């Protein structure tokens, strides 16, 4: 029976330490940045696991005092806060966060990016179905974001500034237009520009 219950006199202190450590963790997290579970990055997840380990060990281990566990917990929360603030610098972000990946470009799967992201073709098809895409040819770009979410840009839409920023962050370089296509584009632009009268002639604006 002793092997199951242990020293009954120490159970009260286990409960007290558990409540106190939980209170320290809640206060520390409350003072930190507001983040949802969907926004957890790798270092956020590591901190969450470490907090659970400290609380569990500190509450149940008879040779570990509340003060020792509390100091470890506060130190971990402070380190997490410092890293969160440092993420505002691009160099730190590149070290901590995964870069975005271009999984689909102009209706074609990007095999190398799938391998780097740890995804299969079936995973991409499932992501597209979840976003209401029924055919791969409908996709201009599929961005796999840092947090694991996806951004779908339809093939009939030009990527905006935010999407182009994501493509640049992923290291994707769009193929430049051919010289002939560029000349045709300039000619079409001049033809569509309105004409205005000036004196006896006509000027193109």
Backbone as ProteinMPNN parsed JSONL, in Angstrom:
{"seq_chain_A": "XXXXXXXXXXXXXXXXXXXXXXXXXXXXXXXXXXXXXXXXXXXXXXXXXXXXXXXXXXXXXXXXXXXXXXXXXXXXXXXXXXXXXXXXXXXXXXXXXXXXXXXXXXXXXXXXXXXXXXXXXXXXXXXXXXXXXXXXXXXXXXXXXXXXXXXXXXXXXXXXXXXXXXXXXXXXXXXXXXXXXXXXXXXXXXXXXXXXXXXXXXXXX", "coords_chain_A": {"N_chain_A": [[0.829, -1.208, 0.0], [1.984, 1.2, 0.691], [3.678, 1.585, -1.426], [1.904, 2.466, -3.337], [0.59, 4.731, -2.318], [2.567, 6.151, -0.959], [4.358, 8.522, 1.064], [1.924, 9.832, 2.903], [1.874, 12.225, 4.213], [3.283, 14.007, 2.656], [1.722, 14.609, 0.484], [0.1, 16.844, 0.601], [1.93, 18.974, 0.344], [2.774, 18.516, -2.239], [0.468, 19.217, -3.682], [0.313, 21.907, -2.991], [2.716, 22.977, -4.07], [2.269, 22.42, -6.781], [0.062, 24.069, -7.38], [1.157, 26.622, -6.853], [3.308, 26.74, -8.698], [1.886, 26.541, -11.047], [0.485, 28.948, -10.908], [2.603, 30.783, -11.13], [3.443, 30.204, -13.749], [1.132, 30.926, -15.223], [0.938, 33.689, -14.665], [3.387, 34.56, -15.735], [3.075, 33.889, -18.475], [0.874, 35.452, -19.007], [1.932, 38.013, -18.878], [3.46, 38.008, -21.104], [3.582, 38.046, -24.772], [0.524, 38.03, -26.641], [-0.562, 35.107, -28.036], [-1.896, 32.655, -30.205], [-2.695, 29.111, -30.282], [-2.494, 28.278, -32.907], [-0.548, 29.906, -33.869], [1.853, 29.15, -32.854], [5.31, 28.869, -32.954], [8.362, 27.004, -33.618], [10.102, 27.49, -31.438], [8.29, 28.463, -29.575], [6.747, 26.182, -29.074], [8.7, 24.531, -27.965], [9.236, 25.9, -25.588], [6.749, 25.682, -24.33], [6.609, 22.922, -23.864], [8.802, 22.642, -22.137], [7.969, 24.194, -19.956], [5.824, 22.671, -19.005], [7.259, 20.394, -18.235], [8.88, 21.398, -16.166], [6.966, 22.229, -14.259], [5.69, 19.772, -13.714], [7.86, 18.205, -12.745], [8.78, 19.806, -10.63], [6.596, 19.851, -8.919], [6.163, 17.21, -8.092], [8.586, 16.037, -7.319], [10.329, 15.238, -4.451], [12.82, 16.138, -3.721], [13.126, 18.561, -4.901], [12.713, 21.912, -4.507], [10.107, 24.444, -4.201], [11.107, 26.999, -4.728], [13.374, 26.512, -6.322], [12.204, 25.392, -8.637], [10.55, 27.521, -9.383], [12.4, 29.552, -9.983], [13.68, 28.409, -12.205], [11.499, 28.302, -13.928], [10.747, 31.025, -14.234], [13.104, 32.003, -15.39], [13.076, 30.656, -17.823], [10.767, 31.751, -18.988], [11.518, 34.43, -19.21], [13.661, 34.19, -21.002], [12.22, 33.301, -23.212], [10.692, 35.569, -23.736], [12.693, 37.395, -24.443], [13.66, 36.244, -26.798], [11.318, 36.432, -28.34], [11.094, 39.211, -28.641], [13.449, 39.682, -30.025], [12.866, 38.565, -32.455], [11.894, 40.488, -34.095], [13.864, 41.435, -35.647], [15.259, 40.817, -38.803], [17.367, 39.005, -39.213], [17.384, 37.375, -36.943], [14.888, 36.211, -37.184], [15.253, 34.625, -39.448], [16.925, 32.699, -38.378], [15.329, 31.399, -36.496], [12.636, 30.94, -37.381], [10.904, 28.94, -39.827], [11.374, 29.394, -43.32], [8.978, 30.675, -45.73], [7.469, 28.478, -48.193], [7.232, 27.771, -51.65], [4.937, 25.83, -52.856], [3.405, 25.22, -55.081], [3.68, 26.456, -58.313], [2.436, 28.345, -60.851], [0.608, 26.352, -61.606], [2.073, 23.994, -61.346], [3.549, 21.439, -59.409], [6.121, 21.925, -57.033], [8.676, 20.037, -56.628], [11.137, 19.985, -55.166], [10.694, 21.854, -53.149], [8.59, 20.643, -51.813], [9.872, 18.455, -50.657], [11.616, 19.766, -48.888], [9.769, 20.925, -47.184], [8.685, 18.711, -46.065], [6.419, 17.449, -47.078], [3.988, 15.621, -49.032], [2.73, 14.882, -52.381], [0.058, 14.21, -52.067], [-0.542, 15.522, -49.674], [-0.462, 18.203, -50.466], [-2.548, 18.247, -52.333], [-4.681, 17.793, -50.599], [-4.582, 20.133, -49.056], [-5.241, 21.999, -51.012], [-7.841, 21.21, -51.667], [-9.096, 21.8, -49.256], [-9.13, 24.524, -49.444], [-10.936, 25.037, -51.396], [-10.153, 24.507, -54.028], [-10.32, 22.855, -57.056], [-8.781, 21.948, -59.136], [-5.436, 21.594, -60.217], [-4.489, 23.294, -62.152], [-5.798, 25.655, -61.674], [-4.342, 27.076, -59.884], [-2.189, 29.682, -59.267], [-0.074, 30.322, -57.506], [0.961, 28.568, -54.612], [1.528, 29.18, -51.405], [3.327, 28.028, -48.681], [3.135, 28.914, -45.545], [5.072, 30.376, -42.809], [3.98, 29.595, -40.323], [2.646, 27.306, -40.931], [0.216, 27.61, -42.18], [-1.547, 28.055, -45.341], [-1.401, 29.941, -48.368], [-3.334, 30.675, -51.087], [-3.069, 31.625, -54.397], [-4.909, 32.433, -57.074], [-4.78, 31.344, -60.519], [-5.77, 33.145, -62.35], [-5.309, 35.618, -61.311], [-3.161, 38.343, -60.603], [-0.26, 38.319, -58.56], [-0.224, 40.255, -55.606], [1.454, 42.988, -53.793], [1.989, 41.965, -51.182], [1.965, 39.217, -51.597], [4.034, 38.974, -53.439], [6.114, 39.717, -51.775], [6.131, 37.507, -50.056], [6.875, 35.529, -51.902], [9.442, 36.391, -52.532], [10.646, 36.09, -50.009], [10.599, 33.35, -49.852], [12.519, 32.745, -51.637], [11.873, 32.437, -54.269], [12.041, 32.981, -57.698], [10.5, 34.574, -60.224], [10.125, 33.79, -63.683], [11.581, 35.967, -66.049], [9.973, 38.187, -68.427], [9.964, 37.55, -71.921], [11.923, 39.367, -74.388], [10.421, 40.044, -76.711], [7.796, 39.775, -75.781], [7.812, 41.796, -73.909], [8.062, 44.041, -75.568], [5.657, 43.909, -76.982], [3.908, 44.334, -74.897], [4.491, 46.981, -74.221], [3.69, 48.262, -76.579], [0.938, 47.724, -76.593], [0.26, 49.11, -74.297], [0.735, 51.77, -75.056], [-1.184, 52.034, -77.032], [-3.527, 51.913, -75.606], [-3.486, 54.231, -74.126], [-5.023, 57.392, -73.504], [-5.725, 59.968, -75.932], [-4.968, 63.446, -76.324], [-5.964, 66.707, -77.29], [-3.938, 69.294, -78.609], [-3.444, 72.38, -79.52], [-3.176, 72.391, -82.984], [-2.704, 69.74, -83.331], [-2.452, 66.261, -82.297], [-1.726, 64.833, -79.264], [-0.151, 62.188, -77.536], [-0.692, 60.973, -74.303]], "CA_chain_A": [[0.0, 0.0, 0.0], [2.875, 2.342, 0.761], [4.202, 1.82, -2.768], [0.879, 3.159, -4.121], [0.245, 6.024, -1.72], [3.763, 6.865, -0.544], [4.199, 9.252, 2.308], [0.699, 10.637, 2.817], [2.112, 13.554, 4.745], [3.85, 14.893, 1.642], [0.778, 14.878, -0.612], [-0.366, 18.224, 0.695], [2.946, 19.85, -0.224], [2.741, 18.334, -3.694], [-0.624, 20.031, -4.193], [0.66, 23.327, -2.827], [3.727, 23.338, -5.066], [1.656, 22.385, -8.105], [-0.761, 25.278, -7.542], [2.035, 27.786, -6.907], [4.029, 26.741, -9.977], [0.899, 26.851, -12.087], [0.218, 30.387, -10.819], [3.765, 31.469, -11.697], [3.404, 30.026, -15.203], [0.026, 31.714, -15.776], [1.305, 35.103, -14.591], [4.448, 34.816, -16.711], [2.513, 33.854, -19.823], [-0.037, 36.603, -19.138], [2.746, 39.198, -19.118], [4.086, 37.888, -22.412], [2.794, 38.405, -25.94], [-0.671, 37.225, -26.895], [-0.38, 34.224, -29.179], [-2.82, 31.532, -30.237], [-2.028, 27.839, -30.548], [-2.215, 28.173, -34.341], [0.582, 30.756, -34.196], [3.046, 28.682, -32.172], [6.459, 28.5, -33.762], [9.133, 25.912, -33.028], [10.604, 27.844, -30.111], [7.132, 28.539, -28.687], [6.399, 24.814, -28.693], [9.744, 24.038, -27.064], [9.031, 26.534, -24.281], [5.543, 25.104, -23.739], [6.967, 21.59, -23.344], [9.705, 22.813, -20.994], [7.174, 24.671, -18.818], [5.121, 21.506, -18.465], [8.214, 19.508, -17.553], [9.303, 22.023, -14.905], [5.859, 22.171, -13.31], [5.502, 18.387, -13.303], [8.982, 17.767, -11.914], [8.852, 20.576, -9.401], [5.477, 19.544, -8.022], [6.159, 15.821, -7.616], [9.885, 15.606, -6.803], [10.511, 15.655, -3.058], [14.123, 16.773, -3.557], [13.12, 19.826, -5.636], [11.899, 22.886, -3.786], [9.315, 25.377, -5.014], [11.959, 28.112, -5.157], [14.199, 26.047, -7.442], [11.361, 25.266, -9.828], [10.072, 28.846, -9.767], [13.509, 30.255, -10.642], [13.833, 27.812, -13.533], [10.337, 28.68, -14.728], [10.85, 32.451, -14.571], [14.228, 32.144, -16.323], [12.625, 30.184, -19.134], [9.815, 32.727, -19.519], [12.281, 35.62, -19.598], [14.371, 33.852, -22.24], [11.223, 33.279, -24.284], [10.348, 36.956, -24.03], [13.822, 38.001, -25.15], [13.657, 35.711, -28.165], [10.166, 36.995, -29.039], [11.429, 40.585, -29.029], [14.528, 39.627, -31.019], [12.323, 38.135, -33.739], [11.579, 41.651, -34.92], [15.0, 41.627, -36.55], [15.169, 39.826, -39.871], [18.386, 37.965, -39.067], [16.939, 36.437, -35.91], [13.757, 35.476, -37.753], [15.775, 33.583, -40.341], [17.518, 31.634, -37.569], [14.334, 30.723, -35.671], [11.434, 30.532, -38.114], [11.034, 28.329, -41.136], [10.982, 30.308, -44.39], [7.839, 30.187, -46.529], [7.808, 27.609, -49.315], [6.332, 27.814, -52.799], [4.63, 24.425, -53.143], [2.877, 25.168, -56.445], [3.956, 27.663, -59.092], [1.855, 28.328, -62.191], [-0.056, 25.084, -61.857], [2.997, 22.864, -61.286], [4.121, 21.141, -58.1], [7.557, 22.161, -56.885], [9.117, 18.849, -55.913], [12.194, 20.283, -54.196], [10.102, 22.542, -52.005], [7.812, 19.656, -51.067], [10.811, 17.676, -49.844], [12.101, 20.629, -47.805], [8.672, 21.146, -46.246], [8.268, 17.427, -45.495], [5.07, 17.175, -47.547], [3.835, 14.792, -50.217], [1.747, 15.39, -53.338], [-1.27, 14.041, -51.481], [-0.729, 16.584, -48.684], [-0.766, 19.439, -51.198], [-3.903, 18.123, -52.888], [-5.619, 17.969, -49.492], [-4.597, 21.562, -48.724], [-5.973, 22.705, -52.062], [-9.273, 20.909, -51.509], [-9.586, 22.549, -48.104], [-9.285, 25.924, -49.847], [-11.91, 25.134, -52.473], [-9.521, 24.387, -55.345], [-10.625, 21.543, -57.602], [-7.855, 21.56, -60.203], [-4.119, 22.188, -60.019], [-4.313, 24.368, -63.119], [-6.407, 26.89, -61.174], [-3.451, 27.673, -58.893], [-1.018, 30.423, -59.722], [0.949, 30.038, -56.498], [0.54, 28.053, -53.306], [2.57, 29.49, -50.435], [3.283, 27.344, -47.39], [3.62, 29.978, -44.686], [5.958, 30.024, -41.701], [3.23, 28.959, -39.248], [1.981, 26.1, -41.402], [-0.96, 27.933, -42.98], [-1.279, 28.152, -46.772], [-1.99, 31.05, -49.113], [-3.602, 30.259, -52.461], [-3.259, 32.7, -55.365], [-5.5, 31.841, -58.269], [-4.009, 31.547, -61.74], [-6.306, 34.279, -63.087], [-5.028, 36.846, -60.574], [-1.761, 38.703, -60.462], [0.125, 38.434, -57.15], [-0.076, 41.607, -55.094], [2.731, 43.264, -53.111], [2.219, 41.061, -50.053], [2.296, 37.899, -52.135], [5.388, 39.063, -53.999], [7.035, 39.703, -50.639], [6.238, 36.121, -49.635], [7.644, 34.802, -52.909], [10.842, 36.77, -52.356], [11.13, 35.462, -48.781], [10.778, 31.925, -50.142], [13.613, 32.592, -52.584], [11.344, 32.08, -55.586], [12.257, 34.002, -58.708], [9.65, 34.37, -61.392], [10.838, 33.89, -64.956], [11.34, 37.265, -66.666], [9.303, 38.171, -69.716], [10.813, 37.565, -73.092], [11.993, 40.708, -74.967], [9.318, 40.294, -77.636], [6.596, 39.978, -74.984], [7.896, 43.111, -73.301], [7.779, 45.045, -76.592], [4.222, 43.881, -77.257], [3.221, 44.941, -73.769], [4.654, 48.424, -74.337], [2.861, 48.726, -77.69], [-0.457, 47.689, -76.14], [0.073, 50.182, -73.325], [0.625, 53.041, -75.79], [-2.458, 52.069, -77.758], [-4.645, 52.122, -74.679], [-3.402, 55.532, -73.5], [-5.908, 58.362, -74.153], [-5.125, 61.054, -76.7], [-5.48, 64.767, -75.978], [-5.766, 67.733, -78.305], [-3.059, 70.395, -78.235], [-3.301, 73.218, -80.707], [-3.702, 71.781, -84.196], [-2.327, 68.337, -83.452], [-2.892, 65.315, -81.272], [-0.63, 64.337, -78.445], [-0.388, 61.006, -76.695], [-0.267, 61.182, -72.912]], "C_chain_A": [[0.866, 1.261, 0.0], [3.441, 2.666, -0.613], [3.211, 2.593, -3.633], [0.619, 4.572, -3.614], [1.492, 6.831, -1.38], [3.551, 7.514, 0.805], [3.008, 10.185, 2.236], [0.916, 12.047, 3.317], [2.646, 14.526, 3.713], [2.902, 15.238, 0.514], [0.265, 16.31, -0.582], [0.626, 19.202, 0.102], [3.027, 19.701, -1.739], [1.654, 19.209, -4.316], [-0.301, 21.514, -4.106], [1.664, 23.766, -3.882], [3.144, 23.358, -6.473], [0.84, 23.652, -8.369], [0.121, 26.512, -7.676], [2.793, 27.87, -8.237], [3.09, 27.051, -11.137], [0.59, 28.349, -12.097], [1.377, 31.19, -11.412], [3.754, 31.38, -13.228], [2.312, 30.881, -15.838], [0.367, 33.197, -15.781], [2.382, 35.444, -15.618], [3.94, 34.831, -18.134], [1.574, 35.028, -20.052], [0.739, 37.875, -19.437], [3.427, 39.169, -20.47], [3.154, 38.308, -23.524], [1.59, 37.487, -26.077], [-0.454, 36.42, -28.16], [-1.409, 33.106, -29.079], [-2.046, 30.253, -30.522], [-1.676, 27.691, -32.013], [-0.984, 28.972, -34.731], [1.873, 30.285, -33.535], [4.134, 28.324, -33.174], [7.222, 27.385, -33.051], [9.606, 26.269, -31.626], [9.457, 28.044, -29.118], [6.744, 27.153, -28.169], [7.418, 24.247, -27.714], [9.58, 24.618, -25.667], [7.817, 25.937, -23.585], [5.835, 23.724, -23.137], [7.847, 21.708, -22.1], [8.946, 23.301, -19.764], [6.416, 23.515, -18.172], [6.048, 20.574, -17.704], [8.646, 20.084, -16.206], [8.196, 21.94, -13.857], [5.659, 20.746, -12.797], [6.604, 17.888, -12.392], [9.005, 18.494, -10.58], [7.763, 20.226, -8.415], [5.601, 18.167, -7.393], [7.471, 15.377, -6.992], [10.078, 16.139, -5.386], [11.826, 16.381, -2.847], [14.228, 18.085, -4.322], [12.171, 20.791, -4.946], [11.093, 23.752, -4.751], [10.184, 26.504, -5.551], [12.813, 27.719, -6.362], [13.386, 25.968, -8.73], [10.885, 26.629, -10.32], [11.16, 29.631, -10.483], [13.715, 29.72, -12.055], [12.703, 28.248, -14.467], [10.414, 30.131, -15.172], [11.985, 32.684, -15.566], [13.822, 31.739, -17.735], [11.67, 31.181, -19.78], [10.523, 34.009, -19.961], [13.047, 35.367, -20.895], [13.421, 33.829, -23.432], [10.841, 34.692, -24.703], [11.445, 37.652, -24.82], [13.865, 37.528, -26.597], [12.501, 36.292, -28.971], [10.428, 38.423, -29.489], [12.493, 40.589, -30.122], [14.024, 39.224, -32.397], [11.941, 39.299, -34.641], [12.708, 41.994, -35.884], [15.038, 40.476, -37.546], [16.186, 38.701, -39.701], [17.971, 36.929, -38.036], [15.779, 35.596, -36.424], [14.24, 34.347, -38.644], [16.39, 32.424, -39.569], [16.465, 30.793, -36.863], [13.206, 30.132, -36.5], [11.781, 29.835, -39.419], [10.663, 29.353, -42.21], [9.738, 29.786, -45.103], [8.328, 29.361, -47.712], [6.767, 27.777, -50.424], [6.087, 26.368, -53.225], [4.124, 24.228, -54.566], [3.171, 26.5, -57.115], [3.419, 27.476, -60.503], [1.311, 26.953, -62.567], [0.83, 23.868, -61.792], [3.533, 22.696, -59.87], [5.63, 21.373, -58.107], [8.134, 21.063, -55.995], [10.164, 19.122, -54.852], [11.635, 20.945, -52.955], [9.237, 21.598, -51.164], [8.713, 18.836, -50.155], [11.298, 18.5, -48.656], [11.024, 20.861, -46.748], [8.198, 19.854, -45.592], [6.855, 17.041, -45.883], [5.106, 16.28, -48.776], [2.836, 15.449, -51.169], [0.34, 15.307, -52.758], [-1.562, 15.11, -50.43], [-1.119, 17.895, -49.361], [-2.173, 19.393, -51.768], [-4.955, 18.326, -51.796], [-5.715, 19.437, -49.089], [-5.379, 22.362, -49.752], [-7.471, 22.454, -51.95], [-9.865, 21.681, -50.339], [-9.83, 24.018, -48.438], [-10.172, 26.077, -51.079], [-11.335, 25.076, -53.87], [-9.744, 22.969, -55.854], [-9.667, 21.066, -58.663], [-6.541, 22.299, -59.996], [-3.875, 23.35, -60.972], [-4.936, 25.684, -62.687], [-5.48, 27.671, -60.249], [-2.313, 28.402, -59.593], [0.158, 30.145, -58.807], [0.282, 29.493, -55.246], [1.707, 28.249, -52.354], [2.323, 28.729, -49.14], [3.951, 28.275, -46.386], [4.435, 29.437, -43.521], [5.242, 29.234, -40.616], [2.505, 27.694, -39.685], [0.702, 26.356, -42.162], [-0.56, 28.037, -44.453], [-2.002, 29.357, -47.349], [-2.113, 30.623, -50.565], [-3.84, 31.495, -53.309], [-3.731, 32.068, -56.662], [-4.695, 32.205, -59.505], [-4.493, 32.766, -62.515], [-6.101, 35.608, -62.379], [-3.529, 37.084, -60.489], [-1.412, 38.824, -58.977], [0.333, 39.882, -56.746], [1.242, 41.788, -54.365], [3.024, 42.306, -51.962], [2.601, 39.664, -50.524], [3.702, 37.907, -52.73], [6.438, 39.085, -52.895], [7.225, 38.283, -50.116], [7.042, 35.275, -50.613], [9.129, 35.115, -52.786], [11.431, 36.128, -51.104], [11.377, 33.97, -48.971], [11.931, 31.672, -51.102], [13.169, 32.23, -53.982], [11.534, 33.257, -56.525], [11.412, 33.675, -59.921], [10.456, 34.582, -62.659], [10.548, 35.241, -65.587], [10.653, 37.126, -68.009], [10.324, 38.187, -70.846], [10.833, 38.967, -73.683], [10.825, 41.018, -75.895], [8.024, 40.548, -76.873], [6.603, 41.342, -74.312], [7.586, 44.205, -74.317], [6.293, 45.094, -76.901], [3.437, 44.543, -76.131], [3.321, 46.46, -73.836], [3.779, 48.992, -75.444], [1.401, 48.768, -77.272], [-0.743, 48.795, -75.133], [-0.086, 51.523, -74.022], [-0.694, 53.151, -76.515], [-3.631, 52.361, -76.837], [-4.597, 53.467, -73.982], [-4.294, 56.528, -74.222], [-5.134, 59.453, -74.868], [-5.745, 62.371, -76.271], [-5.118, 65.754, -77.069], [-4.86, 68.837, -77.772], [-2.828, 71.235, -79.487], [-3.928, 72.557, -81.896], [-3.389, 70.324, -84.307], [-2.883, 67.512, -82.315], [-1.691, 64.788, -80.551], [-1.068, 63.127, -77.659], [0.128, 61.302, -75.297], [0.416, 59.938, -72.386]], "O_chain_A": [[0.514, 2.264, -0.62], [3.664, 3.829, -0.95], [3.615, 3.296, -4.558], [0.449, 5.5, -4.405], [1.487, 8.057, -1.496], [2.686, 7.113, 1.584], [3.072, 11.222, 1.576], [0.22, 12.971, 2.895], [2.489, 15.737, 3.864], [3.228, 16.07, -0.332], [0.026, 16.912, -1.629], [0.232, 20.157, -0.568], [3.32, 20.668, -2.442], [1.876, 19.858, -5.337], [-0.598, 22.283, -5.021], [1.488, 24.806, -4.516], [3.492, 24.227, -7.273], [0.919, 24.234, -9.451], [-0.14, 27.364, -8.525], [2.904, 28.945, -8.827], [3.463, 27.739, -12.087], [0.45, 28.951, -13.162], [1.152, 32.172, -12.12], [4.024, 32.366, -13.914], [2.537, 31.497, -16.88], [0.123, 33.892, -16.767], [2.311, 36.475, -16.288], [4.329, 35.692, -18.923], [1.485, 35.544, -21.166], [0.254, 38.732, -20.176], [3.921, 40.195, -20.937], [2.078, 38.853, -23.278], [1.63, 36.321, -25.683], [-0.194, 36.977, -29.226], [-1.748, 32.666, -27.981], [-0.891, 30.296, -30.948], [-0.677, 27.055, -32.347], [-0.424, 28.752, -35.805], [2.895, 30.961, -33.648], [3.903, 27.571, -34.12], [6.786, 26.884, -32.015], [9.523, 25.443, -30.717], [9.643, 27.814, -27.923], [6.452, 26.976, -26.987], [7.057, 23.568, -26.752], [9.763, 23.914, -24.674], [7.85, 25.707, -22.376], [5.369, 23.401, -22.044], [7.665, 20.973, -21.129], [9.242, 22.875, -18.648], [6.371, 23.395, -16.948], [5.681, 20.03, -16.663], [8.766, 19.354, -15.223], [8.458, 21.616, -12.699], [5.479, 20.532, -11.598], [6.337, 17.229, -11.387], [9.221, 17.885, -9.532], [7.973, 20.295, -7.204], [5.176, 17.98, -6.253], [7.481, 14.428, -6.207], [9.999, 17.345, -5.151], [11.954, 17.161, -1.903], [15.309, 18.671, -4.388], [10.976, 20.523, -4.818], [11.36, 23.787, -5.952], [10.022, 26.922, -6.697], [12.959, 28.495, -7.306], [13.83, 26.425, -9.784], [10.821, 26.871, -11.525], [10.888, 30.303, -11.477], [13.904, 30.494, -12.994], [12.928, 28.528, -15.644], [10.177, 30.442, -16.34], [11.839, 33.483, -16.491], [14.18, 32.395, -18.713], [11.752, 31.431, -20.982], [10.16, 34.602, -20.976], [13.079, 36.221, -21.781], [13.769, 34.277, -24.525], [10.686, 34.973, -25.891], [11.166, 38.406, -25.752], [14.084, 38.323, -27.511], [12.666, 36.611, -30.148], [10.034, 38.81, -30.589], [12.44, 41.407, -31.04], [14.677, 39.505, -33.402], [11.691, 39.106, -35.831], [12.516, 42.762, -36.827], [14.872, 39.313, -37.179], [15.885, 37.55, -40.02], [18.184, 35.733, -38.236], [15.697, 34.402, -36.134], [13.701, 33.241, -38.604], [16.381, 31.289, -40.046], [16.673, 29.599, -36.648], [12.858, 28.961, -36.343], [12.813, 30.105, -40.033], [9.715, 30.114, -42.017], [9.472, 28.584, -45.082], [9.458, 29.524, -48.174], [5.573, 27.908, -50.157], [6.933, 25.756, -53.877], [4.381, 23.196, -55.185], [2.931, 27.557, -56.531], [3.857, 26.601, -61.249], [1.517, 26.459, -63.675], [0.382, 22.78, -62.155], [3.92, 23.664, -59.216], [6.317, 21.051, -59.076], [8.085, 21.151, -54.769], [10.1, 18.564, -53.757], [12.051, 20.637, -51.838], [9.164, 21.741, -49.944], [8.355, 18.555, -49.011], [11.382, 17.988, -47.54], [11.327, 20.978, -45.56], [7.392, 19.893, -44.663], [6.159, 16.38, -45.112], [6.12, 16.192, -49.47], [2.183, 16.433, -50.822], [-0.47, 16.218, -52.935], [-2.701, 15.558, -50.304], [-2.0, 18.61, -48.884], [-2.908, 20.378, -51.7], [-5.99, 18.949, -52.03], [-6.807, 19.933, -48.812], [-6.098, 23.298, -49.401], [-8.275, 23.371, -52.117], [-10.996, 22.162, -50.413], [-10.643, 24.679, -47.791], [-10.162, 27.122, -51.73], [-11.967, 25.551, -54.814], [-9.403, 21.998, -55.178], [-9.72, 19.903, -59.063], [-6.529, 23.479, -59.645], [-3.142, 24.283, -60.645], [-4.637, 26.727, -63.269], [-5.79, 28.801, -59.87], [-1.578, 27.826, -60.396], [1.243, 29.781, -59.259], [-0.817, 29.905, -54.876], [2.738, 27.586, -52.466], [1.23, 28.785, -48.576], [5.174, 28.412, -46.371], [4.488, 28.232, -43.273], [5.815, 28.307, -40.045], [1.814, 27.074, -38.877], [0.139, 25.427, -42.74], [0.627, 28.099, -44.774], [-3.074, 29.742, -46.882], [-1.125, 30.255, -51.2], [-4.7, 32.318, -52.994], [-3.024, 31.262, -57.268], [-4.017, 33.231, -59.543], [-3.72, 33.365, -63.263], [-6.658, 36.623, -62.798], [-2.739, 36.154, -60.325], [-2.198, 39.379, -58.209], [0.987, 40.646, -57.456], [2.059, 40.868, -54.312], [4.164, 41.88, -51.78], [3.455, 39.009, -49.927], [4.467, 36.96, -52.546], [7.528, 38.535, -53.059], [8.339, 37.89, -49.772], [7.805, 34.401, -50.2], [9.973, 34.228, -52.918], [12.574, 35.671, -51.118], [12.257, 33.394, -48.33], [12.287, 30.521, -51.357], [13.971, 31.772, -54.795], [11.22, 34.396, -56.179], [11.585, 32.637, -60.56], [11.346, 35.43, -62.715], [9.385, 35.64, -65.661], [10.734, 36.082, -68.655], [11.403, 38.768, -70.726], [9.864, 39.707, -73.511], [10.293, 42.128, -75.873], [7.239, 41.418, -77.248], [5.559, 41.976, -74.157], [6.925, 45.189, -73.984], [5.722, 46.173, -77.064], [2.437, 45.222, -76.367], [2.351, 47.158, -73.542], [3.192, 50.063, -75.29], [0.7, 49.738, -77.56], [-1.839, 49.354, -75.106], [-0.934, 52.328, -73.638], [-1.267, 54.237, -76.608], [-4.611, 52.984, -77.245], [-5.558, 53.835, -73.305], [-4.328, 56.52, -75.452], [-4.03, 59.818, -74.463], [-6.916, 62.415, -75.896], [-4.067, 65.633, -77.699], [-4.996, 69.264, -76.625], [-2.101, 70.832, -80.395], [-5.101, 72.187, -81.845], [-3.771, 69.698, -85.296], [-3.666, 67.984, -81.492], [-0.731, 64.34, -81.178], [-2.199, 63.045, -77.179], [1.234, 61.814, -75.122], [0.848, 59.912, -71.234]]}, "name": "protein", "num_of_chains": 1, "seq": "XXXXXXXXXXXXXXXXXXXXXXXXXXXXXXXXXXXXXXXXXXXXXXXXXXXXXXXXXXXXXXXXXXXXXXXXXXXXXXXXXXXXXXXXXXXXXXXXXXXXXXXXXXXXXXXXXXXXXXXXXXXXXXXXXXXXXXXXXXXXXXXXXXXXXXXXXXXXXXXXXXXXXXXXXXXXXXXXXXXXXXXXXXXXXXXXXXXXXXXXXXXXX"}
